[in-house]
mmCIF file of C-alpha atoms and ligand atoms in Angstrom:
data_model
loop_
_atom_site.group_PDB
_atom_site.id
_atom_site.type_symbol
_atom_site.label_atom_id
_atom_site.label_comp_id
_atom_site.label_asym_id
_atom_site.label_seq_id
_atom_site.Cartn_x
_atom_site.Cartn_y
_atom_site.Cartn_z
ATOM 1 C CA MET A 1 33.620 76.418 -18.560
ATOM 2 C CA SER A 2 30.521 76.052 -16.393
ATOM 3 C CA TYR A 3 27.125 75.303 -17.823
ATOM 4 C CA PRO A 4 23.564 75.483 -16.458
ATOM 5 C CA ALA A 5 21.909 72.361 -15.039
ATOM 6 C CA THR A 6 19.032 72.571 -17.507
ATOM 7 C CA VAL A 7 18.362 73.740 -21.066
ATOM 8 C CA ARG A 8 15.297 75.267 -22.679
ATOM 9 C CA SER A 9 13.734 73.238 -25.441
ATOM 10 C CA VAL A 10 10.539 72.997 -27.494
ATOM 11 C CA GLY A 11 9.173 69.561 -28.291
ATOM 12 C CA ILE A 12 6.633 66.852 -27.533
ATOM 13 C CA ASN A 13 5.909 64.557 -24.618
ATOM 14 C CA LYS A 14 3.271 62.648 -26.555
ATOM 15 C CA ILE A 15 2.247 61.971 -30.164
ATOM 16 C CA GLY A 16 -0.451 64.281 -31.459
ATOM 17 C CA GLY A 17 -1.450 67.391 -33.372
ATOM 18 C CA VAL A 18 0.478 70.658 -33.185
ATOM 19 C CA GLU A 19 -1.055 71.277 -29.758
ATOM 20 C CA ALA A 20 1.227 68.470 -28.479
ATOM 21 C CA ILE A 21 4.206 70.816 -28.999
ATOM 22 C CA GLU A 22 5.171 72.423 -25.700
ATOM 23 C CA ASP A 23 7.915 74.398 -23.985
ATOM 24 C CA LEU A 24 10.258 71.965 -22.223
ATOM 25 C CA THR A 25 12.999 72.215 -19.637
ATOM 26 C CA LEU A 26 15.463 69.353 -20.035
ATOM 27 C CA PRO A 27 18.637 68.303 -18.219
ATOM 28 C CA PHE A 28 21.852 69.758 -19.643
ATOM 29 C CA PRO A 29 23.195 67.170 -22.129
ATOM 30 C CA LYS A 30 25.599 64.595 -20.643
ATOM 31 C CA ARG A 31 28.555 64.576 -23.024
ATOM 32 C CA LYS A 32 30.192 61.231 -23.900
ATOM 33 C CA PRO A 33 33.960 61.185 -24.602
ATOM 34 C CA ASN A 34 33.385 61.024 -28.389
ATOM 35 C CA GLU A 35 30.904 63.894 -28.507
ATOM 36 C CA LEU A 36 31.019 67.556 -29.455
ATOM 37 C CA LEU A 37 29.061 70.015 -27.342
ATOM 38 C CA VAL A 38 27.303 72.591 -29.510
ATOM 39 C CA LYS A 39 25.643 75.825 -28.446
ATOM 40 C CA VAL A 40 22.632 76.010 -30.718
ATOM 41 C CA GLU A 41 21.777 79.199 -32.607
ATOM 42 C CA TRP A 42 19.220 77.989 -35.161
ATOM 43 C CA GLY A 43 16.855 75.100 -35.694
ATOM 44 C CA GLY A 44 15.546 74.162 -39.144
ATOM 45 C CA VAL A 45 11.944 72.999 -39.593
ATOM 46 C CA ASN A 46 11.258 70.021 -41.864
ATOM 47 C CA PHE A 47 8.341 67.815 -42.786
ATOM 48 C CA ILE A 48 9.960 65.016 -40.815
ATOM 49 C CA ASP A 49 9.252 67.009 -37.628
ATOM 50 C CA THR A 50 5.544 66.762 -38.408
ATOM 51 C CA TYR A 51 5.821 63.035 -39.234
ATOM 52 C CA LEU A 52 7.503 62.364 -35.856
ATOM 53 C CA ARG A 53 5.046 64.562 -33.982
ATOM 54 C CA SER A 54 1.979 62.937 -35.604
ATOM 55 C CA GLY A 55 3.243 59.346 -35.371
ATOM 56 C CA LEU A 56 3.632 58.739 -39.149
ATOM 57 C CA TYR A 57 7.274 57.987 -38.257
ATOM 58 C CA PRO A 58 7.923 56.474 -34.788
ATOM 59 C CA ALA A 59 9.367 58.935 -32.254
ATOM 60 C CA PRO A 60 12.724 57.473 -31.096
ATOM 61 C CA PHE A 61 12.323 58.836 -27.553
ATOM 62 C CA LEU A 62 10.144 61.102 -25.407
ATOM 63 C CA PRO A 63 10.295 63.899 -24.487
ATOM 64 C CA LEU A 64 11.394 64.638 -28.045
ATOM 65 C CA PRO A 65 12.715 68.115 -28.816
ATOM 66 C CA MET A 66 11.531 69.169 -32.273
ATOM 67 C CA THR A 67 13.697 69.777 -35.348
ATOM 68 C CA ARG A 68 15.897 67.339 -37.133
ATOM 69 C CA GLU A 69 18.605 69.927 -37.714
ATOM 70 C CA ALA A 70 20.378 72.758 -35.939
ATOM 71 C CA SER A 71 23.403 74.984 -36.289
ATOM 72 C CA GLY A 72 25.633 76.766 -33.846
ATOM 73 C CA VAL A 73 29.117 76.838 -32.418
ATOM 74 C CA ILE A 74 31.276 74.075 -30.922
ATOM 75 C CA VAL A 75 31.893 74.907 -27.260
ATOM 76 C CA GLU A 76 33.606 71.623 -26.313
ATOM 77 C CA LEU A 77 35.547 69.097 -28.398
ATOM 78 C CA PRO A 78 35.427 65.370 -27.554
ATOM 79 C CA SER A 79 37.368 64.536 -24.384
ATOM 80 C CA ASP A 80 38.840 61.305 -25.864
ATOM 81 C CA GLU A 81 42.512 62.241 -26.470
ATOM 82 C CA ALA A 82 43.185 59.298 -28.809
ATOM 83 C CA LEU A 83 40.249 60.352 -30.941
ATOM 84 C CA LEU A 84 41.456 63.959 -31.073
ATOM 85 C CA GLN A 85 44.835 62.758 -32.380
ATOM 86 C CA SER A 86 43.370 60.417 -35.015
ATOM 87 C CA GLU A 87 43.684 61.341 -38.705
ATOM 88 C CA GLU A 88 39.995 60.601 -39.302
ATOM 89 C CA PHE A 89 38.975 63.154 -36.670
ATOM 90 C CA LYS A 90 41.458 65.776 -37.849
ATOM 91 C CA LEU A 91 40.107 65.408 -41.384
ATOM 92 C CA ARG A 92 36.724 66.751 -40.268
ATOM 93 C CA GLY A 93 38.199 70.111 -39.270
ATOM 94 C CA PHE A 94 36.261 70.582 -36.015
ATOM 95 C CA LYS A 95 37.603 73.236 -33.660
ATOM 96 C CA ARG A 96 36.390 74.928 -30.492
ATOM 97 C CA GLY A 97 34.489 78.068 -31.545
ATOM 98 C CA GLY A 98 33.993 76.644 -35.056
ATOM 99 C CA LYS A 99 30.588 76.813 -36.717
ATOM 100 C CA VAL A 100 28.752 73.562 -37.361
ATOM 101 C CA ALA A 101 25.484 72.348 -38.802
ATOM 102 C CA VAL A 102 24.003 69.233 -37.224
ATOM 103 C CA GLY A 103 21.482 66.772 -38.629
ATOM 104 C CA ASN A 104 20.253 65.178 -35.446
ATOM 105 C CA THR A 105 16.756 64.184 -34.358
ATOM 106 C CA GLY A 106 15.699 66.198 -31.306
ATOM 107 C CA SER A 107 17.980 69.213 -31.799
ATOM 108 C CA LEU A 108 15.760 72.108 -30.749
ATOM 109 C CA LYS A 109 17.389 72.960 -27.430
ATOM 110 C CA GLU A 110 19.980 75.432 -26.208
ATOM 111 C CA TYR A 111 22.854 72.913 -26.191
ATOM 112 C CA ILE A 112 23.218 69.552 -27.926
ATOM 113 C CA SER A 113 25.880 66.886 -27.533
ATOM 114 C CA VAL A 114 26.521 64.860 -30.681
ATOM 115 C CA PRO A 115 28.992 62.116 -31.676
ATOM 116 C CA TRP A 116 31.750 63.626 -33.837
ATOM 117 C CA ASP A 117 31.052 61.037 -36.578
ATOM 118 C CA SER A 118 27.295 61.587 -36.691
ATOM 119 C CA TYR A 119 25.644 64.117 -39.014
ATOM 120 C CA VAL A 120 27.817 67.083 -38.038
ATOM 121 C CA TYR A 121 29.311 69.348 -40.674
ATOM 122 C CA PRO A 122 31.855 72.152 -40.270
ATOM 123 C CA VAL A 123 30.555 75.387 -41.770
ATOM 124 C CA PRO A 124 33.027 77.567 -43.696
ATOM 125 C CA ASP A 125 33.622 81.212 -42.680
ATOM 126 C CA ALA A 126 31.767 82.478 -45.729
ATOM 127 C CA VAL A 127 28.487 80.854 -44.647
ATOM 128 C CA SER A 128 26.493 82.025 -41.605
ATOM 129 C CA THR A 129 24.980 79.509 -39.190
ATOM 130 C CA ARG A 130 21.559 80.822 -40.287
ATOM 131 C CA VAL A 131 22.145 79.932 -43.921
ATOM 132 C CA ALA A 132 24.039 76.757 -42.984
ATOM 133 C CA VAL A 133 21.068 75.252 -41.176
ATOM 134 C CA ALA A 134 18.664 76.411 -43.863
ATOM 135 C CA ALA A 135 20.754 74.566 -46.444
ATOM 136 C CA LEU A 136 21.473 71.387 -44.513
ATOM 137 C CA LEU A 137 18.822 68.669 -44.809
ATOM 138 C CA GLN A 138 17.038 70.015 -47.868
ATOM 139 C CA GLY A 139 20.353 70.781 -49.595
ATOM 140 C CA MET A 140 21.867 67.359 -48.987
ATOM 141 C CA THR A 141 18.597 65.768 -50.035
ATOM 142 C CA ALA A 142 18.606 67.703 -53.293
ATOM 143 C CA ILE A 143 22.275 66.976 -54.072
ATOM 144 C CA ALA A 144 21.801 63.262 -53.340
ATOM 145 C CA GLN A 145 18.673 63.084 -55.503
ATOM 146 C CA VAL A 146 20.330 64.611 -58.586
ATOM 147 C CA THR A 147 23.506 62.584 -58.109
ATOM 148 C CA GLU A 148 22.587 59.184 -56.721
ATOM 149 C CA SER A 149 18.838 58.594 -57.145
ATOM 150 C CA TYR A 150 19.108 59.679 -60.760
ATOM 151 C CA ASN A 151 22.257 61.289 -62.127
ATOM 152 C CA VAL A 152 20.827 64.275 -63.987
ATOM 153 C CA GLN A 153 22.600 64.990 -67.268
ATOM 154 C CA LYS A 154 22.643 67.804 -69.819
ATOM 155 C CA GLY A 155 19.591 67.500 -72.052
ATOM 156 C CA ASP A 156 17.451 65.571 -69.574
ATOM 157 C CA LEU A 157 13.805 66.492 -69.083
ATOM 158 C CA VAL A 158 13.129 66.704 -65.351
ATOM 159 C CA LEU A 159 9.778 67.057 -63.570
ATOM 160 C CA ILE A 160 9.876 68.429 -60.002
ATOM 161 C CA HIS A 161 6.673 68.446 -57.974
ATOM 162 C CA THR A 162 6.180 71.363 -55.545
ATOM 163 C CA ILE A 163 9.078 73.094 -57.179
ATOM 164 C CA ALA A 164 8.720 76.230 -55.015
ATOM 165 C CA GLY A 165 9.192 74.294 -51.766
ATOM 166 C CA GLY A 166 12.408 73.979 -49.794
ATOM 167 C CA VAL A 167 13.769 70.910 -51.572
ATOM 168 C CA GLY A 168 12.058 71.908 -54.822
ATOM 169 C CA LEU A 169 13.890 75.221 -55.285
ATOM 170 C CA LEU A 170 17.217 73.496 -54.644
ATOM 171 C CA LEU A 171 16.453 70.661 -57.066
ATOM 172 C CA ALA A 172 15.486 73.234 -59.695
ATOM 173 C CA GLN A 173 18.817 75.061 -59.379
ATOM 174 C CA LEU A 174 20.904 71.884 -59.413
ATOM 175 C CA CYS A 175 19.097 70.393 -62.419
ATOM 176 C CA LYS A 176 19.287 73.663 -64.359
ATOM 177 C CA ALA A 177 23.018 73.972 -63.616
ATOM 178 C CA ARG A 178 23.522 70.499 -65.092
ATOM 179 C CA GLY A 179 21.849 71.553 -68.321
ATOM 180 C CA ALA A 180 18.481 69.837 -67.870
ATOM 181 C CA THR A 181 15.135 71.245 -68.951
ATOM 182 C CA VAL A 182 13.255 71.826 -65.709
ATOM 183 C CA ILE A 183 9.486 71.435 -65.484
ATOM 184 C CA GLY A 184 7.814 72.046 -62.137
ATOM 185 C CA THR A 185 4.401 71.996 -60.513
ATOM 186 C CA THR A 186 3.088 74.349 -57.871
ATOM 187 C CA SER A 187 -0.142 75.854 -56.562
ATOM 188 C CA THR A 188 0.031 79.609 -57.176
ATOM 189 C CA PRO A 189 1.391 82.107 -59.741
ATOM 190 C CA GLU A 190 3.542 83.707 -56.999
ATOM 191 C CA LYS A 191 5.198 80.374 -56.255
ATOM 192 C CA ALA A 192 5.601 79.776 -60.021
ATOM 193 C CA GLU A 193 7.425 83.107 -60.353
ATOM 194 C CA LEU A 194 9.828 82.134 -57.565
ATOM 195 C CA ALA A 195 10.481 78.760 -59.203
ATOM 196 C CA THR A 196 11.270 80.496 -62.498
ATOM 197 C CA VAL A 197 13.829 82.728 -60.775
ATOM 198 C CA HIS A 198 15.429 79.541 -59.388
ATOM 199 C CA GLY A 199 15.782 77.840 -62.756
ATOM 200 C CA ALA A 200 12.428 76.379 -63.803
ATOM 201 C CA ASP A 201 11.847 76.474 -67.569
ATOM 202 C CA HIS A 202 8.138 75.636 -67.343
ATOM 203 C CA VAL A 203 5.868 75.769 -64.304
ATOM 204 C CA ILE A 204 2.468 74.069 -64.262
ATOM 205 C CA LEU A 205 -0.208 75.365 -61.873
ATOM 206 C CA TYR A 206 -1.637 72.035 -60.778
ATOM 207 C CA LYS A 207 -4.818 73.531 -59.315
ATOM 208 C CA SER A 208 -5.981 74.985 -62.628
ATOM 209 C CA GLU A 209 -4.086 72.995 -65.282
ATOM 210 C CA ASP A 210 -4.092 69.333 -66.294
ATOM 211 C CA VAL A 211 -0.576 68.299 -65.216
ATOM 212 C CA VAL A 212 -0.465 65.042 -67.210
ATOM 213 C CA GLN A 213 -1.568 66.776 -70.400
ATOM 214 C CA ARG A 214 0.847 69.712 -69.960
ATOM 215 C CA VAL A 215 3.812 67.429 -69.252
ATOM 216 C CA ASN A 216 2.875 65.376 -72.279
ATOM 217 C CA GLU A 217 2.891 68.513 -74.452
ATOM 218 C CA LEU A 218 6.134 69.878 -73.000
ATOM 219 C CA THR A 219 7.955 66.575 -73.500
ATOM 220 C CA ARG A 220 6.459 65.931 -76.975
ATOM 221 C CA GLY A 221 4.717 62.820 -75.719
ATOM 222 C CA LEU A 222 7.919 61.179 -74.464
ATOM 223 C CA GLY A 223 7.696 62.072 -70.774
ATOM 224 C CA PRO A 224 10.422 63.226 -68.363
ATOM 225 C CA HIS A 225 13.581 61.190 -67.819
ATOM 226 C CA VAL A 226 13.063 61.593 -64.069
ATOM 227 C CA ILE A 227 10.280 62.743 -61.761
ATOM 228 C CA TYR A 228 11.169 64.036 -58.288
ATOM 229 C CA ASP A 229 8.085 63.655 -56.115
ATOM 230 C CA GLY A 230 7.994 64.826 -52.485
ATOM 231 C CA VAL A 231 4.175 65.028 -52.423
ATOM 232 C CA GLY A 232 3.549 61.280 -52.208
ATOM 233 C CA LYS A 233 0.007 59.944 -52.115
ATOM 234 C CA ASP A 234 -1.711 62.621 -54.261
ATOM 235 C CA THR A 235 0.739 62.609 -57.176
ATOM 236 C CA PHE A 236 2.075 59.064 -57.291
ATOM 237 C CA ASP A 237 -0.395 57.484 -59.750
ATOM 238 C CA ALA A 238 -0.092 60.363 -62.236
ATOM 239 C CA ASP A 239 3.702 59.964 -62.166
ATOM 240 C CA PHE A 240 3.293 56.608 -63.925
ATOM 241 C CA LYS A 241 1.180 58.229 -66.645
ATOM 242 C CA MET A 242 3.831 60.914 -67.257
ATOM 243 C CA ILE A 243 7.174 59.134 -66.900
ATOM 244 C CA ARG A 244 8.920 58.110 -70.106
ATOM 245 C CA ARG A 245 9.705 54.506 -70.979
ATOM 246 C CA LYS A 246 12.741 53.431 -68.907
ATOM 247 C CA GLY A 247 12.412 56.628 -66.836
ATOM 248 C CA THR A 248 13.003 57.023 -63.107
ATOM 249 C CA ILE A 249 10.447 58.006 -60.467
ATOM 250 C CA VAL A 250 12.022 59.243 -57.234
ATOM 251 C CA SER A 251 9.355 59.290 -54.528
ATOM 252 C CA PHE A 252 11.128 60.984 -51.648
ATOM 253 C CA GLY A 253 8.413 62.401 -49.409
ATOM 254 C CA ASN A 254 4.888 62.320 -48.027
ATOM 255 C CA ALA A 255 3.651 65.937 -47.950
ATOM 256 C CA SER A 256 0.145 64.693 -48.881
ATOM 257 C CA GLY A 257 0.423 61.344 -47.071
ATOM 258 C CA ALA A 258 2.357 58.111 -47.558
ATOM 259 C CA VAL A 259 2.153 56.231 -50.867
ATOM 260 C CA PRO A 260 0.262 52.921 -50.401
ATOM 261 C CA PRO A 261 2.022 49.627 -51.290
ATOM 262 C CA VAL A 262 2.755 49.291 -55.010
ATOM 263 C CA PRO A 263 2.388 46.032 -57.002
ATOM 264 C CA LEU A 264 5.743 45.222 -58.616
ATOM 265 C CA PHE A 265 4.047 44.632 -61.964
ATOM 266 C CA LYS A 266 3.213 48.343 -62.141
ATOM 267 C CA LEU A 267 6.837 48.906 -63.164
ATOM 268 C CA THR A 268 6.561 46.729 -66.263
ATOM 269 C CA GLU A 269 4.206 49.096 -68.084
ATOM 270 C CA LYS A 270 7.188 51.277 -69.050
ATOM 271 C CA ASN A 271 10.140 49.450 -67.429
ATOM 272 C CA VAL A 272 10.214 52.218 -64.858
ATOM 273 C CA LYS A 273 12.820 52.517 -62.110
ATOM 274 C CA LEU A 274 11.184 53.457 -58.805
ATOM 275 C CA LEU A 275 13.070 54.677 -55.722
ATOM 276 C CA ARG A 276 11.973 55.635 -52.216
ATOM 277 C CA PRO A 277 15.262 57.041 -50.880
ATOM 278 C CA THR A 278 16.176 58.877 -47.680
ATOM 279 C CA VAL A 279 19.126 61.210 -47.488
ATOM 280 C CA ASP A 280 20.544 59.454 -44.400
ATOM 281 C CA LYS A 281 21.312 56.305 -46.379
ATOM 282 C CA TYR A 282 23.180 58.293 -49.035
ATOM 283 C CA VAL A 283 25.130 60.353 -46.494
ATOM 284 C CA PHE A 284 26.152 57.605 -44.094
ATOM 285 C CA THR A 285 29.886 56.928 -43.826
ATOM 286 C CA VAL A 286 32.454 59.470 -42.648
ATOM 287 C CA ASP A 287 33.681 59.759 -46.255
ATOM 288 C CA GLU A 288 30.153 60.418 -47.500
ATOM 289 C CA LYS A 289 29.639 63.047 -44.803
ATOM 290 C CA ASN A 290 32.901 64.727 -45.801
ATOM 291 C CA PHE A 291 31.909 64.654 -49.451
ATOM 292 C CA TYR A 292 28.332 65.924 -49.080
ATOM 293 C CA GLY A 293 29.145 68.480 -46.363
ATOM 294 C CA THR A 294 32.005 69.947 -48.388
ATOM 295 C CA GLU A 295 30.020 69.961 -51.620
ATOM 296 C CA LEU A 296 26.926 71.528 -50.057
ATOM 297 C CA TYR A 297 28.754 74.409 -48.412
ATOM 298 C CA ARG A 298 31.006 74.924 -51.444
ATOM 299 C CA LEU A 299 27.905 75.415 -53.588
ATOM 300 C CA VAL A 300 26.339 77.741 -50.993
ATOM 301 C CA ALA A 301 29.501 79.790 -50.379
ATOM 302 C CA SER A 302 30.086 80.266 -54.118
ATOM 303 C CA GLY A 303 26.488 81.373 -54.681
ATOM 304 C CA GLU A 304 25.842 78.460 -57.084
ATOM 305 C CA LEU A 305 23.077 77.310 -54.720
ATOM 306 C CA LYS A 306 20.823 80.077 -53.463
ATOM 307 C CA ILE A 307 19.136 79.347 -50.146
ATOM 308 C CA ASN A 308 15.653 80.760 -49.915
ATOM 309 C CA ILE A 309 14.557 81.404 -46.335
ATOM 310 C CA HIS A 310 10.802 81.689 -45.949
ATOM 311 C CA GLY A 311 10.795 83.003 -42.393
ATOM 312 C CA GLU A 312 12.062 82.910 -38.825
ATOM 313 C CA TYR A 313 9.868 81.748 -35.952
ATOM 314 C CA PRO A 314 10.438 82.216 -32.206
ATOM 315 C CA PHE A 315 11.888 79.508 -29.964
ATOM 316 C CA THR A 316 8.581 78.901 -28.159
ATOM 317 C CA ALA A 317 5.829 76.299 -28.365
ATOM 318 C CA ASP A 318 3.666 78.828 -30.180
ATOM 319 C CA GLY A 319 6.449 79.649 -32.663
ATOM 320 C CA VAL A 320 7.130 75.999 -33.516
ATOM 321 C CA GLN A 321 3.414 75.213 -33.768
ATOM 322 C CA ARG A 322 2.970 78.073 -36.234
ATOM 323 C CA ALA A 323 5.982 76.970 -38.277
ATOM 324 C CA GLN A 324 4.695 73.391 -38.583
ATOM 325 C CA LEU A 325 1.191 74.583 -39.482
ATOM 326 C CA ASP A 326 2.510 76.944 -42.162
ATOM 327 C CA LEU A 327 4.581 74.101 -43.613
ATOM 328 C CA VAL A 328 1.839 71.462 -43.730
ATOM 329 C CA GLU A 329 -0.743 73.955 -44.988
ATOM 330 C CA GLY A 330 1.476 74.676 -48.012
ATOM 331 C CA LYS A 331 1.852 78.373 -47.160
ATOM 332 C CA THR A 332 5.631 78.449 -47.437
ATOM 333 C CA THR A 333 8.376 78.618 -50.030
ATOM 334 C CA GLY A 334 11.905 77.678 -49.026
ATOM 335 C CA LYS A 335 13.127 77.193 -45.483
ATOM 336 C CA LEU A 336 11.530 77.817 -42.071
ATOM 337 C CA LEU A 337 13.880 78.565 -39.176
ATOM 338 C CA ILE A 338 13.618 78.747 -35.385
ATOM 339 C CA LYS A 339 15.931 81.287 -33.795
ATOM 340 C CA VAL A 340 17.321 79.696 -30.622
ATOM 341 C CA SER A 341 20.044 82.209 -29.692
ATOM 342 C CA ASN A 342 22.051 85.023 -31.254
ATOM 343 C CA GLU A 343 24.887 84.230 -33.662
HETATM 344 N N1 NAP B 1 13.732 61.496 -48.399
HETATM 345 C C1 NAP B 1 14.404 62.395 -47.710
HETATM 346 O O1 NAP B 1 15.510 62.134 -47.247
HETATM 347 C C2 NAP B 1 13.801 63.758 -47.516
HETATM 348 C C3 NAP B 1 14.551 64.785 -46.959
HETATM 349 C C4 NAP B 1 13.972 66.054 -46.842
HETATM 350 C C5 NAP B 1 12.650 66.257 -47.265
HETATM 351 N N2 NAP B 1 11.945 65.194 -47.764
HETATM 352 C C6 NAP B 1 10.567 65.360 -48.226
HETATM 353 O O2 NAP B 1 10.541 66.332 -49.240
HETATM 354 C C7 NAP B 1 9.230 66.897 -49.292
HETATM 355 C C8 NAP B 1 9.371 68.384 -49.388
HETATM 356 O O3 NAP B 1 9.919 68.865 -48.174
HETATM 357 P P1 NAP B 1 10.184 70.402 -47.968
HETATM 358 O O4 NAP B 1 10.740 70.533 -46.604
HETATM 359 O O5 NAP B 1 10.964 70.930 -49.093
HETATM 360 O O6 NAP B 1 8.722 70.991 -47.956
HETATM 361 P P2 NAP B 1 8.096 72.050 -48.953
HETATM 362 O O7 NAP B 1 8.148 71.462 -50.328
HETATM 363 O O8 NAP B 1 8.751 73.355 -48.701
HETATM 364 O O9 NAP B 1 6.616 72.180 -48.468
HETATM 365 C C9 NAP B 1 5.631 71.317 -48.907
HETATM 366 C C10 NAP B 1 4.946 71.793 -50.174
HETATM 367 O O10 NAP B 1 4.304 70.671 -50.708
HETATM 368 C C11 NAP B 1 3.226 71.120 -51.493
HETATM 369 N N3 NAP B 1 2.062 70.261 -51.279
HETATM 370 C C12 NAP B 1 1.460 69.558 -52.241
HETATM 371 N N4 NAP B 1 0.467 68.854 -51.743
HETATM 372 C C13 NAP B 1 0.455 69.080 -50.427
HETATM 373 C C14 NAP B 1 -0.369 68.616 -49.378
HETATM 374 N N5 NAP B 1 -1.382 67.766 -49.566
HETATM 375 N N6 NAP B 1 -0.097 69.064 -48.132
HETATM 376 C C15 NAP B 1 0.915 69.933 -47.904
HETATM 377 N N7 NAP B 1 1.722 70.390 -48.878
HETATM 378 C C16 NAP B 1 1.481 69.975 -50.135
HETATM 379 C C17 NAP B 1 3.000 72.606 -51.137
HETATM 380 O O11 NAP B 1 3.535 73.335 -52.235
HETATM 381 P P3 NAP B 1 2.600 73.794 -53.462
HETATM 382 O O12 NAP B 1 1.855 74.986 -52.971
HETATM 383 O O13 NAP B 1 3.553 74.071 -54.545
HETATM 384 O O14 NAP B 1 1.691 72.641 -53.749
HETATM 385 C C18 NAP B 1 3.867 72.812 -49.929
HETATM 386 O O15 NAP B 1 4.347 74.130 -49.831
HETATM 387 C C19 NAP B 1 8.496 66.411 -48.048
HETATM 388 O O16 NAP B 1 7.641 65.367 -48.410
HETATM 389 C C20 NAP B 1 9.610 65.879 -47.174
HETATM 390 O O17 NAP B 1 9.201 64.845 -46.317
HETATM 391 C C21 NAP B 1 12.498 63.977 -47.895
#
């Protein structure tokens, strides 16, 4: 098959505000023998895009196409024959024309070439590439948080900050399905309603209610067994007031800014366990990718995990700028997508 010499992309050439996002024309990806070539249909917008664009996290290369995730169709398998015949490769189930979701920094371009053993997941027939990308990073994050950061059990009291967000709505569903009592925080009654539909038992409107006092009442003074906090700087100190003795605080994001360094002695007040995990270090080996990829799309295909898509934005600098602004300004619930090409 013949391919064009260049691909369209949207990304940055320098660190900066949203105005740094521009339309790019990049060379067609050079495929290594161990790589899959994917024709991209969707890109998924995440907070990490804004961290890389603003310099909070270092950009690994420039120009840097935006989006940390994409989905589409495999147009070329690896050219390494020995690899194609290996059991490990066959286990992944990749085939030409097969749908895949890819967790890869710099994915927002018409074609991407990715190592077969990187963050690439086959998508089952029952799941569209649109839903597959919407579920990918936030879904794996949520599954890893309820399984590995703290293994949520029936009867647990769980507090989820920004419960109507992308990760938040998924955490709510997973915790509820495990039999936990789910308490969430959010900014508006509309977002609270959405969280309730997705499994929240109690939603606290943090702009008008005293969160610490409400959590104290709802947990009869004991505090939650676990707090999932993707807000970061603004909520971190209050987490220590709310968490129960021997509870777990999972600080997994920086929507309001990074949490400053914490003195170790802070943990002794209640013998708290504190984690600052990233999904990449939970989903790392080929076995872990098989496990999490299969589990995520099983839950999505069966309807056990509902994927809430906030909106689709065009594959232009203006579209990506608007998506990032909507995300950081807290205007969204669920997932933001960039439509790169037709399914
Ligand atoms: N560790 C990992 O591996 C990993 C992976 C994926 C995502 N994350 C993190 O998870 C968090 C949530 O990500 P998401 O994609 O699901 O986003 P999101 O929750 O859909 O969007 C962010 C929400 O945070 C709330 N918020 C509270 N304070 C805010 C502030 N100062 N500025 C902006 N928003 C604020 C807003 O909801 P309200 O209106 O309800 O306040 C806003 O809608 C992010 O911090 C992200 O970095 C971490």
